[in-house]
PDB file of C-alpha atoms and ligand atoms in Angstrom:
ATOM      1  CA  UNK A 107       0.107   0.172  -0.141  1.00  0.00           C
ATOM      2  CA  UNK A 108       3.162   2.462   0.704  1.00  0.00           C
ATOM      3  CA  UNK A 109       4.372   2.897  -2.959  1.00  0.00           C
ATOM      4  CA  UNK A 110       8.635   2.383  -2.380  1.00  0.00           C
ATOM      5  CA  UNK A 111      10.531   5.019  -2.375  1.00  0.00           C
ATOM      6  CA  UNK A 112      14.260   4.418  -4.723  1.00  0.00           C
ATOM      7  CA  UNK A 113      16.171   7.769  -4.438  1.00  0.00           C
ATOM      8  CA  UNK A 114      19.659   8.804  -5.511  1.00  0.00           C
ATOM      9  CA  UNK A 115      20.846  12.579  -4.222  1.00  0.00           C
ATOM     10  CA  UNK A 116      23.915  13.512  -5.967  1.00  0.00           C
ATOM     11  CA  UNK A 117      24.780  15.795  -4.096  1.00  0.00           C
ATOM     12  CA  UNK A 118      27.449  17.887  -5.722  1.00  0.00           C
ATOM     13  CA  UNK A 119      28.435  15.881  -8.328  1.00  0.00           C
ATOM     14  CA  UNK A 120      27.768  16.008 -11.754  1.00  0.00           C
ATOM     15  CA  UNK A 121      27.769  18.377 -14.315  1.00  0.00           C
ATOM     16  CA  UNK A 122      25.099  19.599 -17.588  1.00  0.00           C
ATOM     17  CA  UNK A 123      27.098  16.379 -19.392  1.00  0.00           C
ATOM     18  CA  UNK A 124      27.575  14.273 -17.192  1.00  0.00           C
ATOM     19  CA  UNK A 125      24.458  13.847 -15.924  1.00  0.00           C
ATOM     20  CA  UNK A 126      23.183  13.895 -20.142  1.00  0.00           C
ATOM     21  CA  UNK A 127      26.291  10.875 -19.770  1.00  0.00           C
ATOM     22  CA  UNK A 128      25.008   9.362 -16.674  1.00  0.00           C
ATOM     23  CA  UNK A 129      20.925   9.041 -17.623  1.00  0.00           C
ATOM     24  CA  UNK A 130      21.647   7.375 -21.145  1.00  0.00           C
ATOM     25  CA  UNK A 131      23.744   4.915 -19.428  1.00  0.00           C
ATOM     26  CA  UNK A 132      20.512   4.245 -16.903  1.00  0.00           C
ATOM     27  CA  UNK A 133      17.564   4.332 -18.205  1.00  0.00           C
ATOM     28  CA  UNK A 134      17.612   1.639 -20.612  1.00  0.00           C
ATOM     29  CA  UNK A 135      18.801  -0.031 -17.198  1.00  0.00           C
ATOM     30  CA  UNK A 136      15.984   0.678 -15.775  1.00  0.00           C
ATOM     31  CA  UNK A 137      11.651   0.257 -16.337  1.00  0.00           C
ATOM     32  CA  UNK A 138       8.998   0.465 -13.174  1.00  0.00           C
ATOM     33  CA  UNK A 139       6.036   1.517 -12.129  1.00  0.00           C
ATOM     34  CA  UNK A 140       6.160  -0.112  -8.835  1.00  0.00           C
ATOM     35  CA  UNK A 141       8.763   1.682  -7.234  1.00  0.00           C
ATOM     36  CA  UNK A 142       8.832   5.481  -7.456  1.00  0.00           C
ATOM     37  CA  UNK A 143      12.855   6.532  -9.380  1.00  0.00           C
ATOM     38  CA  UNK A 144      13.702   9.909  -7.912  1.00  0.00           C
ATOM     39  CA  UNK A 145      17.052  11.969  -8.763  1.00  0.00           C
ATOM     40  CA  UNK A 146      18.262  15.378  -6.316  1.00  0.00           C
ATOM     41  CA  UNK A 147      21.185  16.331  -9.171  1.00  0.00           C
ATOM     42  CA  UNK A 148      22.573  20.149  -7.930  1.00  0.00           C
ATOM     43  CA  UNK A 149      20.633  23.006  -9.145  1.00  0.00           C
ATOM     44  CA  UNK A 150      22.661  23.356 -12.207  1.00  0.00           C
ATOM     45  CA  UNK A 151      21.808  20.165 -13.516  1.00  0.00           C
ATOM     46  CA  UNK A 152      18.332  19.837 -12.843  1.00  0.00           C
ATOM     47  CA  UNK A 153      16.910  21.148 -16.316  1.00  0.00           C
ATOM     48  CA  UNK A 154      19.209  18.976 -17.877  1.00  0.00           C
ATOM     49  CA  UNK A 155      17.098  15.601 -16.024  1.00  0.00           C
ATOM     50  CA  UNK A 156      14.369  16.279 -16.043  1.00  0.00           C
ATOM     51  CA  UNK A 157      14.432  16.820 -20.112  1.00  0.00           C
ATOM     52  CA  UNK A 158      16.729  13.299 -20.096  1.00  0.00           C
ATOM     53  CA  UNK A 159      14.274  12.032 -18.202  1.00  0.00           C
ATOM     54  CA  UNK A 160      11.103  12.777 -19.581  1.00  0.00           C
ATOM     55  CA  UNK A 161       8.754   9.842 -20.273  1.00  0.00           C
ATOM     56  CA  UNK A 162      11.088   7.457 -18.144  1.00  0.00           C
ATOM     57  CA  UNK A 163       9.826   6.073 -14.907  1.00  0.00           C
ATOM     58  CA  UNK A 164      12.369   8.500 -13.177  1.00  0.00           C
ATOM     59  CA  UNK A 165      11.430  12.007 -11.151  1.00  0.00           C
ATOM     60  CA  UNK A 166      13.282  14.564 -10.583  1.00  0.00           C
ATOM     61  CA  UNK A 167      13.492  16.596  -7.641  1.00  0.00           C
ATOM     62  CA  UNK A 168      16.198  19.706  -5.816  1.00  0.00           C
ATOM     63  CA  UNK A 169      18.811  19.051  -3.311  1.00  0.00           C
ATOM     64  CA  UNK A 170      17.596  22.150  -0.967  1.00  0.00           C
ATOM     65  CA  UNK A 171      15.468  25.288  -1.285  1.00  0.00           C
ATOM     66  CA  UNK A 172      14.802  28.406   0.437  1.00  0.00           C
ATOM     67  CA  UNK A 173      11.038  29.093   2.199  1.00  0.00           C
ATOM     68  CA  UNK A 174      10.485  32.681   0.539  1.00  0.00           C
ATOM     69  CA  UNK A 175       9.609  33.444  -2.709  1.00  0.00           C
ATOM     70  CA  UNK A 176      12.184  35.829  -4.338  1.00  0.00           C
ATOM     71  CA  UNK A 177      13.750  38.382  -2.918  1.00  0.00           C
ATOM     72  CA  UNK A 178      17.163  39.874  -2.183  1.00  0.00           C
ATOM     73  CA  UNK A 179      18.402  36.397  -1.184  1.00  0.00           C
ATOM     74  CA  UNK A 180      21.830  36.163  -3.012  1.00  0.00           C
ATOM     75  CA  UNK A 181      22.844  33.008  -3.514  1.00  0.00           C
ATOM     76  CA  UNK A 182      19.442  31.615  -2.543  1.00  0.00           C
ATOM     77  CA  UNK A 183      17.155  28.884  -5.017  1.00  0.00           C
ATOM     78  CA  UNK A 184      13.294  29.412  -4.194  1.00  0.00           C
ATOM     79  CA  UNK A 185      10.385  26.427  -4.426  1.00  0.00           C
ATOM     80  CA  UNK A 186       9.135  28.162  -7.687  1.00  0.00           C
ATOM     81  CA  UNK A 187      12.640  28.214  -9.285  1.00  0.00           C
ATOM     82  CA  UNK A 188      12.934  24.574  -8.568  1.00  0.00           C
ATOM     83  CA  UNK A 189       8.981  23.412  -9.936  1.00  0.00           C
ATOM     84  CA  UNK A 190       9.582  26.102 -13.723  1.00  0.00           C
ATOM     85  CA  UNK A 191      12.451  23.585 -14.114  1.00  0.00           C
ATOM     86  CA  UNK A 192      10.539  20.221 -14.345  1.00  0.00           C
ATOM     87  CA  UNK A 193      11.823  18.987 -10.489  1.00  0.00           C
ATOM     88  CA  UNK A 194       8.730  17.815  -8.877  1.00  0.00           C
ATOM     89  CA  UNK A 195      10.180  16.965  -5.213  1.00  0.00           C
ATOM     90  CA  UNK A 196      12.742  18.553  -2.960  1.00  0.00           C
ATOM     91  CA  UNK A 197      15.168  16.991  -0.412  1.00  0.00           C
ATOM     92  CA  UNK A 198      15.032  19.541   3.329  1.00  0.00           C
ATOM     93  CA  UNK A 199      17.089  19.338   6.422  1.00  0.00           C
ATOM     94  CA  UNK A 200      19.793  16.664   5.253  1.00  0.00           C
ATOM     95  CA  UNK A 201      21.984  16.663   7.927  1.00  0.00           C
ATOM     96  CA  UNK A 202      24.402  18.083   5.541  1.00  0.00           C
ATOM     97  CA  UNK A 203      22.520  21.146   5.375  1.00  0.00           C
ATOM     98  CA  UNK A 204      22.218  20.936   9.030  1.00  0.00           C
ATOM     99  CA  UNK A 205      26.087  20.475  10.322  1.00  0.00           C
ATOM    100  CA  UNK A 206      28.171  22.353   7.195  1.00  0.00           C
ATOM    101  CA  UNK A 207      24.975  24.769   7.222  1.00  0.00           C
ATOM    102  CA  UNK A 208      23.426  26.071   9.672  1.00  0.00           C
ATOM    103  CA  UNK A 209      19.715  24.507   8.803  1.00  0.00           C
ATOM    104  CA  UNK A 210      17.581  24.276  11.517  1.00  0.00           C
ATOM    105  CA  UNK A 211      14.815  22.299  12.775  1.00  0.00           C
ATOM    106  CA  UNK A 212      12.502  26.126  12.099  1.00  0.00           C
ATOM    107  CA  UNK A 213      14.145  26.539   8.714  1.00  0.00           C
ATOM    108  CA  UNK A 214      12.774  23.132   8.069  1.00  0.00           C
ATOM    109  CA  UNK A 215       9.901  23.875   8.825  1.00  0.00           C
ATOM    110  CA  UNK A 216       9.439  26.779   6.734  1.00  0.00           C
ATOM    111  CA  UNK A 217      10.861  25.430   4.253  1.00  0.00           C
ATOM    112  CA  UNK A 218       8.411  22.136   4.111  1.00  0.00           C
ATOM    113  CA  UNK A 219       5.438  24.855   4.069  1.00  0.00           C
ATOM    114  CA  UNK A 220       6.789  26.829   1.212  1.00  0.00           C
ATOM    115  CA  UNK A 221       7.139  23.522  -0.723  1.00  0.00           C
ATOM    116  CA  UNK A 222       3.612  22.011   0.344  1.00  0.00           C
ATOM    117  CA  UNK A 223       2.648  25.832  -0.667  1.00  0.00           C
ATOM    118  CA  UNK A 224       4.500  25.904  -4.055  1.00  0.00           C
ATOM    119  CA  UNK A 225       3.410  22.412  -5.374  1.00  0.00           C
ATOM    120  CA  UNK A 226       6.862  20.399  -4.586  1.00  0.00           C
ATOM    121  CA  UNK A 227       6.682  17.055  -2.141  1.00  0.00           C
ATOM    122  CA  UNK A 228       9.242  17.297   0.135  1.00  0.00           C
ATOM    123  CA  UNK A 229      11.607  14.401   2.026  1.00  0.00           C
ATOM    124  CA  UNK A 230      12.291  15.734   5.615  1.00  0.00           C
ATOM    125  CA  UNK A 231      15.903  13.999   6.293  1.00  0.00           C
ATOM    126  CA  UNK A 232      16.768  13.044   9.716  1.00  0.00           C
ATOM    127  CA  UNK A 233      18.917  11.309  11.572  1.00  0.00           C
ATOM    128  CA  UNK A 234      20.755  10.946  14.940  1.00  0.00           C
ATOM    129  CA  UNK A 235      24.955  11.860  15.052  1.00  0.00           C
ATOM    130  CA  UNK A 236      27.704   8.794  16.481  1.00  0.00           C
ATOM    131  CA  UNK A 237      28.047  11.239  19.711  1.00  0.00           C
ATOM    132  CA  UNK A 238      24.092  11.502  20.376  1.00  0.00           C
ATOM    133  CA  UNK A 239      24.014   7.890  19.371  1.00  0.00           C
ATOM    134  CA  UNK A 240      26.656   6.285  21.431  1.00  0.00           C
ATOM    135  CA  UNK A 241      24.870   8.541  25.143  1.00  0.00           C
ATOM    136  CA  UNK A 242      21.349   7.315  24.502  1.00  0.00           C
ATOM    137  CA  UNK A 243      20.097  10.063  22.940  1.00  0.00           C
ATOM    138  CA  UNK A 244      19.110   8.517  19.554  1.00  0.00           C
ATOM    139  CA  UNK A 245      15.543   8.756  19.930  1.00  0.00           C
ATOM    140  CA  UNK A 246      14.537  11.634  21.854  1.00  0.00           C
ATOM    141  CA  UNK A 247      16.249  13.576  19.507  1.00  0.00           C
ATOM    142  CA  UNK A 248      14.736  12.080  15.606  1.00  0.00           C
ATOM    143  CA  UNK A 249      11.349  12.783  18.359  1.00  0.00           C
ATOM    144  CA  UNK A 250      12.510  16.223  18.917  1.00  0.00           C
ATOM    145  CA  UNK A 251      13.122  16.547  14.911  1.00  0.00           C
ATOM    146  CA  UNK A 252       9.793  15.071  13.964  1.00  0.00           C
ATOM    147  CA  UNK A 253       8.131  17.156  16.390  1.00  0.00           C
ATOM    148  CA  UNK A 254       9.582  20.673  15.227  1.00  0.00           C
ATOM    149  CA  UNK A 255      10.442  20.372  11.957  1.00  0.00           C
ATOM    150  CA  UNK A 256       6.847  19.040  10.589  1.00  0.00           C
ATOM    151  CA  UNK A 257       5.241  21.814  14.014  1.00  0.00           C
ATOM    152  CA  UNK A 258       2.017  22.653  12.454  1.00  0.00           C
ATOM    153  CA  UNK A 259       2.140  20.377   9.265  1.00  0.00           C
ATOM    154  CA  UNK A 260      -0.878  18.663   8.378  1.00  0.00           C
ATOM    155  CA  UNK A 261      -0.575  17.194   4.569  1.00  0.00           C
ATOM    156  CA  UNK A 262      -0.036  13.795   4.776  1.00  0.00           C
ATOM    157  CA  UNK A 263       2.020  13.449   1.496  1.00  0.00           C
ATOM    158  CA  UNK A 264       5.488  14.338   3.508  1.00  0.00           C
ATOM    159  CA  UNK A 265       7.854  11.211   3.389  1.00  0.00           C
ATOM    160  CA  UNK A 266      10.482  11.099   5.721  1.00  0.00           C
ATOM    161  CA  UNK A 267      14.287  10.282   5.032  1.00  0.00           C
ATOM    162  CA  UNK A 268      16.398   8.614   8.477  1.00  0.00           C
ATOM    163  CA  UNK A 269      20.137   8.732   7.669  1.00  0.00           C
ATOM    164  CA  UNK A 270      22.223   8.394  10.584  1.00  0.00           C
ATOM    165  CA  UNK A 271      25.017  10.795  10.252  1.00  0.00           C
ATOM    166  CA  UNK A 272      27.110   8.185  11.384  1.00  0.00           C
ATOM    167  CA  UNK A 273      26.236   5.864   8.440  1.00  0.00           C
ATOM    168  CA  UNK A 274      26.592   8.719   6.028  1.00  0.00           C
ATOM    169  CA  UNK A 275      29.417   7.991   3.474  1.00  0.00           C
ATOM    170  CA  UNK A 276      31.428   6.384   6.133  1.00  0.00           C
ATOM    171  CA  UNK A 277      30.754   2.661   4.624  1.00  0.00           C
ATOM    172  CA  UNK A 278      29.247   1.780   7.959  1.00  0.00           C
ATOM    173  CA  UNK A 279      25.073   0.599   7.451  1.00  0.00           C
ATOM    174  CA  UNK A 280      22.996   1.051   9.857  1.00  0.00           C
ATOM    175  CA  UNK A 281      22.037  -3.304  10.689  1.00  0.00           C
ATOM    176  CA  UNK A 282      18.759  -3.781   9.043  1.00  0.00           C
ATOM    177  CA  UNK A 283      17.527  -4.576  12.740  1.00  0.00           C
ATOM    178  CA  UNK A 284      18.863  -0.252  14.189  1.00  0.00           C
ATOM    179  CA  UNK A 285      17.309   1.134  10.627  1.00  0.00           C
ATOM    180  CA  UNK A 286      13.734  -0.425  11.460  1.00  0.00           C
ATOM    181  CA  UNK A 287      13.895  -0.057  14.990  1.00  0.00           C
ATOM    182  CA  UNK A 288      13.851   3.834  14.101  1.00  0.00           C
ATOM    183  CA  UNK A 289      12.292   3.693  11.521  1.00  0.00           C
ATOM    184  CA  UNK A 290       9.376   2.318  13.375  1.00  0.00           C
ATOM    185  CA  UNK A 291       9.550   5.053  16.238  1.00  0.00           C
ATOM    186  CA  UNK A 292       9.879   7.626  13.855  1.00  0.00           C
ATOM    187  CA  UNK A 293       6.199   6.239  12.488  1.00  0.00           C
ATOM    188  CA  UNK A 294       4.879   6.003  16.130  1.00  0.00           C
ATOM    189  CA  UNK A 295       5.876  10.101  16.142  1.00  0.00           C
ATOM    190  CA  UNK A 296       3.648  10.363  12.754  1.00  0.00           C
ATOM    191  CA  UNK A 297       0.713   8.232  14.640  1.00  0.00           C
ATOM    192  CA  UNK A 298       0.535  10.645  16.571  1.00  0.00           C
ATOM    193  CA  UNK A 299       0.529  14.148  14.384  1.00  0.00           C
ATOM    194  CA  UNK A 300      -1.079  11.987  11.746  1.00  0.00           C
ATOM    195  CA  UNK A 301      -3.592   9.278  13.538  1.00  0.00           C
ATOM    196  CA  UNK A 302      -4.728   6.452  10.951  1.00  0.00           C
ATOM    197  CA  UNK A 303      -2.357   8.478   8.124  1.00  0.00           C
ATOM    198  CA  UNK A 304       0.270   7.600   9.536  1.00  0.00           C
ATOM    199  CA  UNK A 305       0.155   3.700   7.786  1.00  0.00           C
ATOM    200  CA  UNK A 306       0.395   5.604   4.588  1.00  0.00           C
ATOM    201  CA  UNK A 307       3.569   7.801   4.825  1.00  0.00           C
ATOM    202  CA  UNK A 308       6.700   6.653   3.716  1.00  0.00           C
ATOM    203  CA  UNK A 309      10.033   6.258   4.906  1.00  0.00           C
ATOM    204  CA  UNK A 310      12.483   5.889   3.525  1.00  0.00           C
ATOM    205  CA  UNK A 311      16.325   4.909   5.105  1.00  0.00           C
ATOM    206  CA  UNK A 312      19.940   6.723   4.261  1.00  0.00           C
ATOM    207  CA  UNK A 313      23.516   5.693   4.973  1.00  0.00           C
ATOM    208  CA  UNK A 314      25.889   3.508   2.614  1.00  0.00           C
ATOM    209  CA  UNK A 315      22.815   1.745   0.645  1.00  0.00           C
ATOM    210  CA  UNK A 316      24.022  -0.639  -1.801  1.00  0.00           C
ATOM    211  CA  UNK A 317      22.976  -3.188  -4.149  1.00  0.00           C
ATOM    212  CA  UNK A 318      24.770  -5.143  -1.495  1.00  0.00           C
ATOM    213  CA  UNK A 319      22.343  -4.668   1.115  1.00  0.00           C
ATOM    214  CA  UNK A 320      19.262  -3.030  -0.059  1.00  0.00           C
ATOM    215  CA  UNK A 321      17.138  -6.293  -0.252  1.00  0.00           C
ATOM    216  CA  UNK A 322      17.631  -6.851   3.487  1.00  0.00           C
ATOM    217  CA  UNK A 323      16.578  -3.410   4.490  1.00  0.00           C
ATOM    218  CA  UNK A 324      13.542  -2.783   2.634  1.00  0.00           C
ATOM    219  CA  UNK A 325      12.367  -6.666   3.717  1.00  0.00           C
ATOM    220  CA  UNK A 326      11.698  -4.236   7.115  1.00  0.00           C
ATOM    221  CA  UNK A 327       8.276  -3.434   7.601  1.00  0.00           C
ATOM    222  CA  UNK A 328       8.875   0.281   8.247  1.00  0.00           C
ATOM    223  CA  UNK A 329      11.860   0.694   5.441  1.00  0.00           C
ATOM    224  CA  UNK A 330       9.788   1.965   2.712  1.00  0.00           C
ATOM    225  CA  UNK A 331      12.503   3.501   0.550  1.00  0.00           C
ATOM    226  CA  UNK A 332      16.064   4.331   0.574  1.00  0.00           C
ATOM    227  CA  UNK A 333      18.258   7.330   0.244  1.00  0.00           C
ATOM    228  CA  UNK A 334      21.106   6.262  -1.724  1.00  0.00           C
ATOM    229  CA  UNK A 335      24.144   8.850  -1.804  1.00  0.00           C
ATOM    230  CA  UNK A 336      28.242   7.560  -3.529  1.00  0.00           C
ATOM    231  CA  UNK A 337      25.867   4.575  -4.935  1.00  0.00           C
ATOM    232  CA  UNK A 338      23.296   6.401  -7.087  1.00  0.00           C
ATOM    233  CA  UNK A 339      26.857   7.911  -8.673  1.00  0.00           C
ATOM    234  CA  UNK A 340      27.214   4.673 -10.776  1.00  0.00           C
ATOM    235  CA  UNK A 341      25.361   2.292 -13.229  1.00  0.00           C
ATOM    236  CA  UNK A 342      25.096   0.674  -9.771  1.00  0.00           C
ATOM    237  CA  UNK A 343      21.957   2.235  -8.919  1.00  0.00           C
ATOM    238  CA  UNK A 344      20.133   0.381 -11.382  1.00  0.00           C
ATOM    239  CA  UNK A 345      20.637  -2.800  -9.871  1.00  0.00           C
ATOM    240  CA  UNK A 346      19.423  -0.806  -6.301  1.00  0.00           C
ATOM    241  CA  UNK A 347      16.180   0.223  -8.438  1.00  0.00           C
ATOM    242  CA  UNK A 348      16.067  -3.416  -9.370  1.00  0.00           C
ATOM    243  CA  UNK A 349      16.362  -5.167  -6.524  1.00  0.00           C
ATOM    244  CA  UNK A 350      14.789  -8.415  -6.582  1.00  0.00           C
ATOM    245  CA  UNK A 351      11.699  -8.313  -3.737  1.00  0.00           C
TER     246      UNK A 351
HETATM  247  P1  13P B  89      25.641   7.725   1.463  1.00  0.00           P
HETATM  248  O1  13P B  89      25.223   6.319   0.417  1.00  0.00           O
HETATM  249  O2  13P B  89      27.363   7.723   0.596  1.00  0.00           O
HETATM  250  O3  13P B  89      26.013   6.994   3.116  1.00  0.00           O
HETATM  251  O4  13P B  89      25.136   8.878   1.365  1.00  0.00           O
HETATM  252  C1  13P B  89      24.072   8.985   2.056  1.00  0.00           C
HETATM  253  C2  13P B  89      23.084  10.342   1.759  1.00  0.00           C
HETATM  254  O5  13P B  89      23.643  11.512   2.557  1.00  0.00           O
HETATM  255  C3  13P B  89      21.707  10.357   0.703  1.00  0.00           C
HETATM  256  O6  13P B  89      21.102  11.332   0.886  1.00  0.00           O
END
């Protein structure tokens, strides 16, 4: 009942010509209407990615946005500008935005509101760092990110991605049990806010997802998809999309 999402976050990788090469290699390898496939290229490659994927099963999203409509915000990109490229999704609150660029739960909340208002479908990212995990703060911290990030938001088409910071780009994947434990906890928190509709909300896992561990992760009850970093840059991503359930 929850359509799986297989998403690739390119981070700060791939210019326009690399984007075109990537899709000419990837698209012949994948075809699925059973799963939602989304790629998040950098802003400068959004338009190229949208035109390359027209008529395919791949949707395009942006990695970030700003919450104001327009004005003197040098270096920022509005939700409407992203929508105008043909992109349909946006990542909000990725841990790299939070730790390197000062994103807070408050800005995450403003961005989510603006994304919904503009017709962009957001994926809100949450996740604890190694310190928090080791000192037993994981659940309190995730609960506060969910509560504050989603404050006042009623749109249950929200998607939440659980990406433990200690598993991002480190090659250390959370075990499927660790990932499920937190994703199940996230669904309980979502149920407090959205009631029964929480059963329909997609929760993704991200952090060192590869072709070799996708199947085990996706077998978990509360994991409805994955957000892939490094492995989405290569044709290995096709094996992740096509994993055999
Ligand atoms: P890796 O898959 O490279 O660990 O990155 C995960 C991530 O941050 C996706 O948003």
